[in-house]
mmCIF file with all atom_site columns, C-alpha atoms in Angstrom:
data_model
loop_
_atom_site.group_PDB
_atom_site.id
_atom_site.type_symbol
_atom_site.label_atom_id
_atom_site.label_alt_id
_atom_site.label_comp_id
_atom_site.label_asym_id
_atom_site.label_entity_id
_atom_site.label_seq_id
_atom_site.pdbx_PDB_ins_code
_atom_site.Cartn_x
_atom_site.Cartn_y
_atom_site.Cartn_z
_atom_site.occupancy
_atom_site.B_iso_or_equiv
_atom_site.pdbx_formal_charge
_atom_site.auth_seq_id
_atom_site.auth_comp_id
_atom_site.auth_asym_id
_atom_site.auth_atom_id
_atom_site.pdbx_PDB_model_num
ATOM 1   C CA . MET A 1 1   ? 80.257  100.187 111.602 1.00 87.00 ? 500 MET A CA 1
ATOM 2   C CA . THR A 1 2   ? 80.223  99.910  115.349 1.00 91.00 ? 501 THR A CA 1
ATOM 3   C CA . ASN A 1 3   ? 83.415  100.428 117.398 1.00 92.00 ? 502 ASN A CA 1
ATOM 4   C CA . GLU A 1 4   ? 83.105  96.703  118.387 1.00 93.00 ? 503 GLU A CA 1
ATOM 5   C CA . GLN A 1 5   ? 83.153  95.641  114.753 1.00 94.00 ? 504 GLN A CA 1
ATOM 6   C CA . ARG A 1 6   ? 86.188  98.023  113.814 1.00 94.00 ? 505 ARG A CA 1
ATOM 7   C CA . GLU A 1 7   ? 87.950  96.614  116.997 1.00 94.00 ? 506 GLU A CA 1
ATOM 8   C CA . PHE A 1 8   ? 87.389  93.105  115.595 1.00 95.00 ? 507 PHE A CA 1
ATOM 9   C CA . ILE A 1 9   ? 89.012  94.067  112.238 1.00 97.00 ? 508 ILE A CA 1
ATOM 10  C CA . LEU A 1 10  ? 91.879  96.262  113.615 1.00 97.00 ? 509 LEU A CA 1
ATOM 11  C CA . ASN A 1 11  ? 92.658  93.754  116.583 1.00 96.00 ? 510 ASN A CA 1
ATOM 12  C CA . PRO A 1 12  ? 91.841  90.407  115.323 1.00 96.00 ? 511 PRO A CA 1
ATOM 13  C CA . PRO A 1 13  ? 92.054  87.451  117.458 1.00 95.00 ? 512 PRO A CA 1
ATOM 14  C CA . PRO A 1 14  ? 95.192  85.352  117.052 1.00 96.00 ? 513 PRO A CA 1
ATOM 15  C CA . GLY A 1 15  ? 95.102  82.626  114.492 1.00 97.00 ? 514 GLY A CA 1
ATOM 16  C CA . SER A 1 16  ? 92.080  84.329  112.602 1.00 97.00 ? 515 SER A CA 1
ATOM 17  C CA . ALA A 1 17  ? 91.937  84.932  108.947 1.00 98.00 ? 516 ALA A CA 1
ATOM 18  C CA . LEU A 1 18  ? 92.109  88.741  109.761 1.00 98.00 ? 517 LEU A CA 1
ATOM 19  C CA . ALA A 1 19  ? 95.189  88.210  111.756 1.00 98.00 ? 518 ALA A CA 1
ATOM 20  C CA . ARG A 1 20  ? 96.834  86.255  108.897 1.00 98.00 ? 519 ARG A CA 1
ATOM 21  C CA . ALA A 1 21  ? 95.630  89.004  106.570 1.00 98.00 ? 520 ALA A CA 1
ATOM 22  C CA . ARG A 1 22  ? 97.427  91.615  108.751 1.00 97.00 ? 521 ARG A CA 1
ATOM 23  C CA . ASP A 1 23  ? 100.530 89.492  108.880 1.00 97.00 ? 522 ASP A CA 1
ATOM 24  C CA . TYR A 1 24  ? 100.456 88.865  105.066 1.00 97.00 ? 523 TYR A CA 1
ATOM 25  C CA . GLY A 1 25  ? 100.455 92.756  104.800 1.00 96.00 ? 524 GLY A CA 1
ATOM 26  C CA . ILE A 1 26  ? 96.919  93.556  104.181 1.00 96.00 ? 525 ILE A CA 1
ATOM 27  C CA . ASP A 1 27  ? 96.021  97.029  105.585 1.00 96.00 ? 526 ASP A CA 1
ATOM 28  C CA . LEU A 1 28  ? 93.332  96.325  107.961 1.00 97.00 ? 527 LEU A CA 1
ATOM 29  C CA . THR A 1 29  ? 92.500  99.976  108.367 1.00 97.00 ? 528 THR A CA 1
ATOM 30  C CA . MET A 1 30  ? 91.843  100.220 104.615 1.00 96.00 ? 529 MET A CA 1
ATOM 31  C CA . LEU A 1 31  ? 89.781  97.082  104.853 1.00 97.00 ? 530 LEU A CA 1
ATOM 32  C CA . ALA A 1 32  ? 87.787  98.448  107.785 1.00 97.00 ? 531 ALA A CA 1
ATOM 33  C CA . ARG A 1 33  ? 87.184  101.710 105.827 1.00 96.00 ? 532 ARG A CA 1
ATOM 34  C CA . ASN A 1 34  ? 86.170  99.736  102.709 1.00 96.00 ? 533 ASN A CA 1
ATOM 35  C CA . LEU A 1 35  ? 83.619  97.625  104.630 1.00 96.00 ? 534 LEU A CA 1
ATOM 36  C CA . GLU A 1 36  ? 81.945  100.750 105.846 1.00 95.00 ? 535 GLU A CA 1
ATOM 37  C CA . LEU A 1 37  ? 81.365  101.951 102.253 1.00 96.00 ? 536 LEU A CA 1
ATOM 38  C CA . THR A 1 38  ? 78.028  101.638 100.473 1.00 96.00 ? 537 THR A CA 1
ATOM 39  C CA . PRO A 1 39  ? 78.026  99.555  97.011  1.00 96.00 ? 538 PRO A CA 1
ATOM 40  C CA . ASP A 1 40  ? 78.034  102.799 95.123  1.00 95.00 ? 539 ASP A CA 1
ATOM 41  C CA . GLU A 1 41  ? 80.779  104.201 97.125  1.00 96.00 ? 540 GLU A CA 1
ATOM 42  C CA . ARG A 1 42  ? 82.858  100.970 96.496  1.00 96.00 ? 541 ARG A CA 1
ATOM 43  C CA . LEU A 1 43  ? 82.109  101.143 92.836  1.00 95.00 ? 542 LEU A CA 1
ATOM 44  C CA . GLU A 1 44  ? 83.223  104.780 92.757  1.00 94.00 ? 543 GLU A CA 1
ATOM 45  C CA . SER A 1 45  ? 86.417  103.842 94.726  1.00 93.00 ? 544 SER A CA 1
ATOM 46  C CA . ALA A 1 46  ? 87.176  100.955 92.122  1.00 93.00 ? 545 ALA A CA 1
ATOM 47  C CA . MET A 1 47  ? 86.902  103.409 89.161  1.00 92.00 ? 546 MET A CA 1
ATOM 48  C CA . ARG A 1 48  ? 89.172  105.896 90.896  1.00 91.00 ? 547 ARG A CA 1
ATOM 49  C CA . ALA A 1 49  ? 91.786  103.037 91.498  1.00 89.00 ? 548 ALA A CA 1
ATOM 50  C CA . ILE A 1 50  ? 91.446  101.939 87.855  1.00 89.00 ? 549 ILE A CA 1
ATOM 51  C CA . GLU A 1 51  ? 91.955  105.520 86.678  1.00 88.00 ? 550 GLU A CA 1
ATOM 52  C CA . LEU A 1 52  ? 94.973  105.906 88.968  1.00 87.00 ? 551 LEU A CA 1
ATOM 53  C CA . SER A 1 53  ? 96.402  102.580 87.850  1.00 85.00 ? 552 SER A CA 1
ATOM 54  C CA . LYS A 1 54  ? 96.004  103.546 84.085  1.00 83.00 ? 553 LYS A CA 1
ATOM 55  C CA . GLU A 1 55  ? 97.544  106.906 84.818  1.00 86.00 ? 554 GLU A CA 1
ATOM 56  C CA . LEU A 1 56  ? 100.485 105.395 86.495  1.00 87.00 ? 555 LEU A CA 1
ATOM 57  C CA . ASP A 1 57  ? 100.936 102.957 83.642  1.00 85.00 ? 556 ASP A CA 1
ATOM 58  C CA . HIS A 1 58  ? 100.827 105.953 81.231  1.00 85.00 ? 557 HIS A CA 1
ATOM 59  C CA . MET A 1 59  ? 103.481 107.705 83.228  1.00 90.00 ? 558 MET A CA 1
ATOM 60  C CA . ARG A 1 60  ? 105.581 104.734 83.241  1.00 88.00 ? 559 ARG A CA 1
ATOM 61  C CA . ALA A 1 61  ? 105.269 104.287 79.398  1.00 88.00 ? 560 ALA A CA 1
ATOM 62  C CA . THR A 1 62  ? 105.950 107.984 78.695  1.00 88.00 ? 561 THR A CA 1
ATOM 63  C CA . GLY A 1 63  ? 108.767 108.262 81.260  1.00 81.00 ? 562 GLY A CA 1
ATOM 64  C CA . ARG A 1 64  ? 107.270 111.151 83.104  1.00 64.00 ? 563 ARG A CA 1
ATOM 65  C CA . ARG A 1 65  ? 108.251 111.734 86.674  1.00 61.00 ? 564 ARG A CA 1
ATOM 66  C CA . GLY A 1 66  ? 106.485 113.971 89.299  1.00 57.00 ? 565 GLY A CA 1
ATOM 67  C CA . MET B 2 1   ? 87.461  108.377 80.191  1.00 57.00 ? 707 MET B CA 1
ATOM 68  C CA . ILE B 2 2   ? 87.320  104.980 82.154  1.00 68.00 ? 708 ILE B CA 1
ATOM 69  C CA . ASN B 2 3   ? 84.107  104.495 83.553  1.00 88.00 ? 709 ASN B CA 1
ATOM 70  C CA . LEU B 2 4   ? 83.339  100.786 83.731  1.00 91.00 ? 710 LEU B CA 1
ATOM 71  C CA . ALA B 2 5   ? 80.456  101.579 86.066  1.00 93.00 ? 711 ALA B CA 1
ATOM 72  C CA . VAL B 2 6   ? 78.618  102.459 83.073  1.00 95.00 ? 712 VAL B CA 1
ATOM 73  C CA . ALA B 2 7   ? 79.197  99.261  81.433  1.00 96.00 ? 713 ALA B CA 1
ATOM 74  C CA . ILE B 2 8   ? 78.116  97.456  84.405  1.00 96.00 ? 714 ILE B CA 1
ATOM 75  C CA . ARG B 2 9   ? 74.831  99.585  84.566  1.00 96.00 ? 715 ARG B CA 1
ATOM 76  C CA . ALA B 2 10  ? 74.308  99.143  80.905  1.00 97.00 ? 716 ALA B CA 1
ATOM 77  C CA . LEU B 2 11  ? 74.341  95.261  81.209  1.00 97.00 ? 717 LEU B CA 1
ATOM 78  C CA . ALA B 2 12  ? 72.211  95.399  84.299  1.00 97.00 ? 718 ALA B CA 1
ATOM 79  C CA . GLU B 2 13  ? 69.633  97.538  82.660  1.00 97.00 ? 719 GLU B CA 1
ATOM 80  C CA . ALA B 2 14  ? 69.577  95.276  79.540  1.00 97.00 ? 720 ALA B CA 1
ATOM 81  C CA . ASN B 2 15  ? 68.873  92.523  81.888  1.00 97.00 ? 721 ASN B CA 1
ATOM 82  C CA . ALA B 2 16  ? 71.684  90.709  80.502  1.00 98.00 ? 722 ALA B CA 1
ATOM 83  C CA . HIS B 2 17  ? 72.649  87.260  82.125  1.00 98.00 ? 723 HIS B CA 1
ATOM 84  C CA . VAL B 2 18  ? 75.880  88.312  83.627  1.00 98.00 ? 724 VAL B CA 1
ATOM 85  C CA . VAL B 2 19  ? 77.799  88.032  86.907  1.00 98.00 ? 725 VAL B CA 1
ATOM 86  C CA . VAL B 2 20  ? 80.493  90.217  87.949  1.00 98.00 ? 726 VAL B CA 1
ATOM 87  C CA . ILE B 2 21  ? 83.554  88.283  88.894  1.00 98.00 ? 727 ILE B CA 1
ATOM 88  C CA . GLY B 2 22  ? 87.318  88.762  89.369  1.00 96.00 ? 728 GLY B CA 1
ATOM 89  C CA . GLY B 2 23  ? 88.725  91.952  90.742  1.00 95.00 ? 729 GLY B CA 1
ATOM 90  C CA . MET B 2 24  ? 85.830  94.173  90.541  1.00 96.00 ? 730 MET B CA 1
ATOM 91  C CA . ALA B 2 25  ? 83.750  91.514  92.461  1.00 98.00 ? 731 ALA B CA 1
ATOM 92  C CA . LEU B 2 26  ? 86.550  91.858  95.046  1.00 97.00 ? 732 LEU B CA 1
ATOM 93  C CA . ARG B 2 27  ? 86.284  95.529  95.269  1.00 96.00 ? 733 ARG B CA 1
ATOM 94  C CA . LEU B 2 28  ? 82.461  95.263  95.511  1.00 97.00 ? 734 LEU B CA 1
ATOM 95  C CA . HIS B 2 29  ? 82.867  93.047  98.517  1.00 97.00 ? 735 HIS B CA 1
ATOM 96  C CA . GLY B 2 30  ? 85.253  95.518  100.304 1.00 96.00 ? 736 GLY B CA 1
ATOM 97  C CA . SER B 2 31  ? 88.613  94.555  98.985  1.00 96.00 ? 737 SER B CA 1
ATOM 98  C CA . SER B 2 32  ? 91.351  97.000  98.042  1.00 92.00 ? 738 SER B CA 1
ATOM 99  C CA . TYR B 2 33  ? 92.426  94.547  95.216  1.00 91.00 ? 739 TYR B CA 1
ATOM 100 C CA . ILE B 2 34  ? 93.743  96.733  92.268  1.00 87.00 ? 740 ILE B CA 1
ATOM 101 C CA . THR B 2 35  ? 92.180  95.853  88.917  1.00 88.00 ? 741 THR B CA 1
ATOM 102 C CA . GLN B 2 36  ? 92.263  97.584  85.648  1.00 89.00 ? 742 GLN B CA 1
ATOM 103 C CA . ASP B 2 37  ? 89.260  96.018  84.063  1.00 92.00 ? 743 ASP B CA 1
ATOM 104 C CA . VAL B 2 38  ? 85.939  94.337  84.791  1.00 96.00 ? 744 VAL B CA 1
ATOM 105 C CA . ASP B 2 39  ? 85.267  90.773  84.288  1.00 97.00 ? 745 ASP B CA 1
ATOM 106 C CA . PHE B 2 40  ? 81.791  89.128  83.708  1.00 98.00 ? 746 PHE B CA 1
ATOM 107 C CA . CYS B 2 41  ? 80.889  85.582  83.334  1.00 98.00 ? 747 CYS B CA 1
ATOM 108 C CA . PHE B 2 42  ? 78.145  85.519  80.808  1.00 98.00 ? 748 PHE B CA 1
ATOM 109 C CA . GLU B 2 43  ? 75.500  83.053  79.624  1.00 98.00 ? 749 GLU B CA 1
ATOM 110 C CA . GLN B 2 44  ? 76.592  81.898  76.312  1.00 98.00 ? 750 GLN B CA 1
ATOM 111 C CA . THR B 2 45  ? 73.207  81.501  74.607  1.00 98.00 ? 751 THR B CA 1
ATOM 112 C CA . ARG B 2 46  ? 72.325  83.230  71.318  1.00 98.00 ? 752 ARG B CA 1
ATOM 113 C CA . GLU B 2 47  ? 69.637  85.513  72.956  1.00 98.00 ? 753 GLU B CA 1
ATOM 114 C CA . ASN B 2 48  ? 71.964  86.688  75.900  1.00 98.00 ? 754 ASN B CA 1
ATOM 115 C CA . ALA B 2 49  ? 74.824  87.198  73.361  1.00 98.00 ? 755 ALA B CA 1
ATOM 116 C CA . ARG B 2 50  ? 72.349  89.550  71.398  1.00 98.00 ? 756 ARG B CA 1
ATOM 117 C CA . CYS B 2 51  ? 71.442  91.302  74.649  1.00 98.00 ? 757 CYS B CA 1
ATOM 118 C CA . ILE B 2 52  ? 75.113  91.907  75.700  1.00 98.00 ? 758 ILE B CA 1
ATOM 119 C CA . ALA B 2 53  ? 76.141  93.070  72.198  1.00 98.00 ? 759 ALA B CA 1
ATOM 120 C CA . SER B 2 54  ? 73.197  95.541  72.041  1.00 98.00 ? 760 SER B CA 1
ATOM 121 C CA . ALA B 2 55  ? 74.190  96.928  75.534  1.00 98.00 ? 761 ALA B CA 1
ATOM 122 C CA . LEU B 2 56  ? 77.794  97.266  74.837  1.00 98.00 ? 762 LEU B CA 1
ATOM 123 C CA . LYS B 2 57  ? 77.789  98.433  71.212  1.00 97.00 ? 763 LYS B CA 1
ATOM 124 C CA . PRO B 2 58  ? 77.405  102.049 71.983  1.00 97.00 ? 764 PRO B CA 1
ATOM 125 C CA . TYR B 2 59  ? 80.898  101.719 73.689  1.00 97.00 ? 765 TYR B CA 1
ATOM 126 C CA . ALA B 2 60  ? 82.731  100.707 70.446  1.00 96.00 ? 766 ALA B CA 1
ATOM 127 C CA . PRO B 2 61  ? 84.053  97.169  71.753  1.00 97.00 ? 767 PRO B CA 1
ATOM 128 C CA . ARG B 2 62  ? 86.900  95.664  69.951  1.00 97.00 ? 768 ARG B CA 1
ATOM 129 C CA . PRO B 2 63  ? 89.050  92.829  70.858  1.00 97.00 ? 769 PRO B CA 1
ATOM 130 C CA . ARG B 2 64  ? 92.009  94.019  72.943  1.00 96.00 ? 770 ARG B CA 1
ATOM 131 C CA . GLY B 2 65  ? 95.209  94.022  70.772  1.00 93.00 ? 771 GLY B CA 1
ATOM 132 C CA . LEU B 2 66  ? 93.398  94.127  67.308  1.00 94.00 ? 772 LEU B CA 1
ATOM 133 C CA . SER B 2 67  ? 94.956  96.613  65.092  1.00 93.00 ? 773 SER B CA 1
ATOM 134 C CA . LYS B 2 68  ? 92.651  99.585  64.552  1.00 90.00 ? 774 LYS B CA 1
ATOM 135 C CA . ASP B 2 69  ? 92.990  99.189  60.846  1.00 92.00 ? 775 ASP B CA 1
ATOM 136 C CA . LEU B 2 70  ? 91.263  95.849  60.714  1.00 95.00 ? 776 LEU B CA 1
ATOM 137 C CA . PRO B 2 71  ? 87.550  95.764  60.367  1.00 94.00 ? 777 PRO B CA 1
ATOM 138 C CA . PHE B 2 72  ? 85.550  94.208  63.296  1.00 96.00 ? 778 PHE B CA 1
ATOM 139 C CA . VAL B 2 73  ? 81.909  93.602  63.996  1.00 95.00 ? 779 VAL B CA 1
ATOM 140 C CA . PHE B 2 74  ? 80.951  93.315  67.602  1.00 97.00 ? 780 PHE B CA 1
ATOM 141 C CA . ASP B 2 75  ? 77.729  91.121  67.439  1.00 97.00 ? 781 ASP B CA 1
ATOM 142 C CA . ALA B 2 76  ? 76.257  88.023  69.061  1.00 98.00 ? 782 ALA B CA 1
ATOM 143 C CA . GLN B 2 77  ? 77.998  85.840  66.676  1.00 97.00 ? 783 GLN B CA 1
ATOM 144 C CA . PHE B 2 78  ? 81.363  87.180  67.947  1.00 97.00 ? 784 PHE B CA 1
ATOM 145 C CA . LEU B 2 79  ? 80.212  86.542  71.631  1.00 98.00 ? 785 LEU B CA 1
ATOM 146 C CA . MET B 2 80  ? 79.359  82.971  70.675  1.00 98.00 ? 786 MET B CA 1
ATOM 147 C CA . SER B 2 81  ? 82.653  82.489  69.211  1.00 96.00 ? 787 SER B CA 1
ATOM 148 C CA . SER B 2 82  ? 84.961  81.921  72.198  1.00 95.00 ? 788 SER B CA 1
ATOM 149 C CA . ASP B 2 83  ? 84.921  81.093  75.946  1.00 96.00 ? 789 ASP B CA 1
ATOM 150 C CA . ILE B 2 84  ? 87.025  84.096  76.729  1.00 97.00 ? 790 ILE B CA 1
ATOM 151 C CA . ILE B 2 85  ? 86.387  87.644  75.094  1.00 98.00 ? 791 ILE B CA 1
ATOM 152 C CA . THR B 2 86  ? 88.745  90.246  76.066  1.00 98.00 ? 792 THR B CA 1
ATOM 153 C CA . LEU B 2 87  ? 87.584  93.803  74.782  1.00 97.00 ? 793 LEU B CA 1
ATOM 154 C CA . GLU B 2 88  ? 88.669  97.371  74.904  1.00 96.00 ? 794 GLU B CA 1
ATOM 155 C CA . THR B 2 89  ? 85.830  99.903  74.965  1.00 96.00 ? 795 THR B CA 1
ATOM 156 C CA . THR B 2 90  ? 85.466  103.620 75.278  1.00 95.00 ? 796 THR B CA 1
ATOM 157 C CA . LEU B 2 91  ? 84.685  102.904 78.971  1.00 94.00 ? 797 LEU B CA 1
ATOM 158 C CA . GLY B 2 92  ? 87.769  100.686 79.680  1.00 93.00 ? 798 GLY B CA 1
ATOM 159 C CA . ASP B 2 93  ? 88.568  97.190  79.299  1.00 95.00 ? 799 ASP B CA 1
ATOM 160 C CA . ILE B 2 94  ? 85.899  94.434  79.713  1.00 97.00 ? 800 ILE B CA 1
ATOM 161 C CA . ASP B 2 95  ? 86.327  90.518  79.805  1.00 98.00 ? 801 ASP B CA 1
ATOM 162 C CA . LEU B 2 96  ? 83.568  88.271  79.128  1.00 98.00 ? 802 LEU B CA 1
ATOM 163 C CA . LEU B 2 97  ? 83.956  84.617  80.274  1.00 98.00 ? 803 LEU B CA 1
ATOM 164 C CA . ALA B 2 98  ? 81.730  81.702  79.623  1.00 98.00 ? 804 ALA B CA 1
ATOM 165 C CA . THR B 2 99  ? 83.492  79.596  82.115  1.00 98.00 ? 805 THR B CA 1
ATOM 166 C CA . VAL B 2 100 ? 85.070  80.353  85.533  1.00 98.00 ? 806 VAL B CA 1
ATOM 167 C CA . THR B 2 101 ? 87.852  78.087  86.594  1.00 96.00 ? 807 THR B CA 1
ATOM 168 C CA . GLY B 2 102 ? 86.850  75.967  89.604  1.00 97.00 ? 808 GLY B CA 1
ATOM 169 C CA . ILE B 2 103 ? 83.257  76.680  89.427  1.00 98.00 ? 809 ILE B CA 1
ATOM 170 C CA . GLY B 2 104 ? 82.004  76.109  85.732  1.00 98.00 ? 810 GLY B CA 1
ATOM 171 C CA . ARG B 2 105 ? 79.699  77.838  83.391  1.00 98.00 ? 811 ARG B CA 1
ATOM 172 C CA . PHE B 2 106 ? 77.307  80.659  83.986  1.00 98.00 ? 812 PHE B CA 1
ATOM 173 C CA . ARG B 2 107 ? 74.495  78.406  85.819  1.00 98.00 ? 813 ARG B CA 1
ATOM 174 C CA . GLU B 2 108 ? 76.859  77.249  88.382  1.00 98.00 ? 814 GLU B CA 1
ATOM 175 C CA . VAL B 2 109 ? 78.539  80.778  88.595  1.00 98.00 ? 815 VAL B CA 1
ATOM 176 C CA . ASP B 2 110 ? 75.088  82.379  89.224  1.00 98.00 ? 816 ASP B CA 1
ATOM 177 C CA . SER B 2 111 ? 74.255  79.797  91.850  1.00 98.00 ? 817 SER B CA 1
ATOM 178 C CA . LEU B 2 112 ? 77.027  81.247  93.741  1.00 98.00 ? 818 LEU B CA 1
ATOM 179 C CA . ALA B 2 113 ? 76.379  84.982  93.030  1.00 98.00 ? 819 ALA B CA 1
ATOM 180 C CA . GLU B 2 114 ? 74.343  87.445  95.176  1.00 98.00 ? 820 GLU B CA 1
ATOM 181 C CA . THR B 2 115 ? 72.461  90.553  93.946  1.00 98.00 ? 821 THR B CA 1
ATOM 182 C CA . ILE B 2 116 ? 74.211  93.742  94.871  1.00 97.00 ? 822 ILE B CA 1
ATOM 183 C CA . THR B 2 117 ? 71.867  96.912  94.742  1.00 97.00 ? 823 THR B CA 1
ATOM 184 C CA . PHE B 2 118 ? 73.163  100.150 93.814  1.00 96.00 ? 824 PHE B CA 1
ATOM 185 C CA . GLU B 2 119 ? 71.193  103.435 93.890  1.00 94.00 ? 825 GLU B CA 1
ATOM 186 C CA . ARG B 2 120 ? 70.197  103.120 90.293  1.00 93.00 ? 826 ARG B CA 1
ATOM 187 C CA . PHE B 2 121 ? 70.501  99.533  89.393  1.00 96.00 ? 827 PHE B CA 1
ATOM 188 C CA . SER B 2 122 ? 71.172  95.975  90.685  1.00 97.00 ? 828 SER B CA 1
ATOM 189 C CA . ILE B 2 123 ? 73.776  93.458  89.375  1.00 97.00 ? 829 ILE B CA 1
ATOM 190 C CA . ARG B 2 124 ? 74.655  89.782  90.182  1.00 98.00 ? 830 ARG B CA 1
ATOM 191 C CA . VAL B 2 125 ? 78.298  89.575  91.681  1.00 98.00 ? 831 VAL B CA 1
ATOM 192 C CA . LEU B 2 126 ? 80.097  86.458  92.747  1.00 98.00 ? 832 LEU B CA 1
ATOM 193 C CA . THR B 2 127 ? 79.884  85.840  96.568  1.00 98.00 ? 833 THR B CA 1
ATOM 194 C CA . VAL B 2 128 ? 82.840  85.960  98.700  1.00 98.00 ? 834 VAL B CA 1
ATOM 195 C CA . ASP B 2 129 ? 82.713  82.113  98.929  1.00 98.00 ? 835 ASP B CA 1
ATOM 196 C CA . GLY B 2 130 ? 82.597  81.861  95.075  1.00 98.00 ? 836 GLY B CA 1
ATOM 197 C CA . LEU B 2 131 ? 85.557  84.160  94.720  1.00 98.00 ? 837 LEU B CA 1
ATOM 198 C CA . ILE B 2 132 ? 87.436  82.038  97.216  1.00 98.00 ? 838 ILE B CA 1
ATOM 199 C CA . ILE B 2 133 ? 86.738  78.942  95.162  1.00 98.00 ? 839 ILE B CA 1
ATOM 200 C CA . ALA B 2 134 ? 87.682  80.476  91.760  1.00 98.00 ? 840 ALA B CA 1
ATOM 201 C CA . LYS B 2 135 ? 90.882  82.252  93.258  1.00 96.00 ? 841 LYS B CA 1
ATOM 202 C CA . THR B 2 136 ? 91.903  78.985  94.866  1.00 97.00 ? 842 THR B CA 1
ATOM 203 C CA . ALA B 2 137 ? 91.457  76.908  91.623  1.00 97.00 ? 843 ALA B CA 1
ATOM 204 C CA . ALA B 2 138 ? 93.194  79.524  89.456  1.00 95.00 ? 844 ALA B CA 1
ATOM 205 C CA . ASN B 2 139 ? 96.185  79.189  91.790  1.00 93.00 ? 845 ASN B CA 1
ATOM 206 C CA . ARG B 2 140 ? 97.942  82.291  90.291  1.00 94.00 ? 846 ARG B CA 1
ATOM 207 C CA . PRO B 2 141 ? 100.443 84.015  92.472  1.00 94.00 ? 847 PRO B CA 1
ATOM 208 C CA . LYS B 2 142 ? 99.046  87.407  91.574  1.00 92.00 ? 848 LYS B CA 1
ATOM 209 C CA . ASP B 2 143 ? 95.672  86.238  93.376  1.00 92.00 ? 849 ASP B CA 1
ATOM 210 C CA . LEU B 2 144 ? 97.147  85.350  96.594  1.00 94.00 ? 850 LEU B CA 1
ATOM 211 C CA . PRO B 2 145 ? 96.891  88.890  98.288  1.00 95.00 ? 851 PRO B CA 1
ATOM 212 C CA . GLY B 2 146 ? 93.317  88.924  97.077  1.00 96.00 ? 852 GLY B CA 1
ATOM 213 C CA . LEU B 2 147 ? 92.503  85.530  98.367  1.00 96.00 ? 853 LEU B CA 1
ATOM 214 C CA . VAL B 2 148 ? 93.984  86.281  101.805 1.00 97.00 ? 854 VAL B CA 1
ATOM 215 C CA . GLU B 2 149 ? 91.822  89.370  102.038 1.00 97.00 ? 855 GLU B CA 1
ATOM 216 C CA . LEU B 2 150 ? 88.901  87.670  100.856 1.00 98.00 ? 856 LEU B CA 1
ATOM 217 C CA . LYS B 2 151 ? 89.185  84.946  103.703 1.00 98.00 ? 857 LYS B CA 1
ATOM 218 C CA . ALA B 2 152 ? 89.383  87.978  106.164 1.00 98.00 ? 858 ALA B CA 1
ATOM 219 C CA . ILE B 2 153 ? 86.306  89.470  104.758 1.00 98.00 ? 859 ILE B CA 1
ATOM 220 C CA . ARG B 2 154 ? 84.677  86.256  104.985 1.00 97.00 ? 860 ARG B CA 1
ATOM 221 C CA . GLU B 2 155 ? 85.357  85.863  108.502 1.00 97.00 ? 861 GLU B CA 1
ATOM 222 C CA . PHE B 2 156 ? 84.334  89.361  109.266 1.00 96.00 ? 862 PHE B CA 1
ATOM 223 C CA . ARG B 2 157 ? 81.020  88.860  107.556 1.00 95.00 ? 863 ARG B CA 1
ATOM 224 C CA . ALA B 2 158 ? 80.333  85.397  109.284 1.00 95.00 ? 864 ALA B CA 1
ATOM 225 C CA . GLU B 2 159 ? 81.181  87.227  112.658 1.00 92.00 ? 865 GLU B CA 1
ATOM 226 C CA . GLN B 2 160 ? 78.383  89.708  111.954 1.00 90.00 ? 866 GLN B CA 1
ATOM 227 C CA . GLY B 2 161 ? 75.971  86.684  110.945 1.00 88.00 ? 867 GLY B CA 1
ATOM 228 C CA . GLU B 2 162 ? 75.908  87.880  107.401 1.00 85.00 ? 868 GLU B CA 1
ATOM 229 C CA . ILE B 2 163 ? 76.984  84.551  105.871 1.00 78.00 ? 869 ILE B CA 1
#
């Protein structure tokens, strides 16, 4: 991703969908990082997120606190 | 061990007629959306059902919530029996849907899909535009963050001339 592309995401034009996403609470730095990933890296990242989410569910269910 | 990537690859290598939809499709387009399963729209034909059954069988699929004490056979007939199949497998949870709200059945869904190529396989994935249509039609509060992010991704990709 070029600096220009990253800048477009991180400082979106007013009224744009990116600006609306930022205002909604979407982390545009994370979005920019995700868009830089290859398909394999995105799939791997999704797997890690599922693992984490399941682990958190398990911890909630068993009452463990870190 | 959760590894739904293996399930996606198994279906791709079996040439099953499936399209990745839902949260996993969002992730593959660059979203941070959190999902705990992988959803596929599948062509509900006898031949394709046999193909899917064969590809997933090694991972011991069972309907989610079905008591472990009850016998169950995962086969083509089961896949033909319902429009919505929710499975637990040794790889994680998998949903198979014959219809996607707002779009239609497999043929319509596939017409709004693109091929995403990984290092070792390729799979059809619902496009950003297709996901926006489906999420808008579903009109579920939990989908709103994903929908907002999808529109941002669409804008970025349009700005790059990709769509």
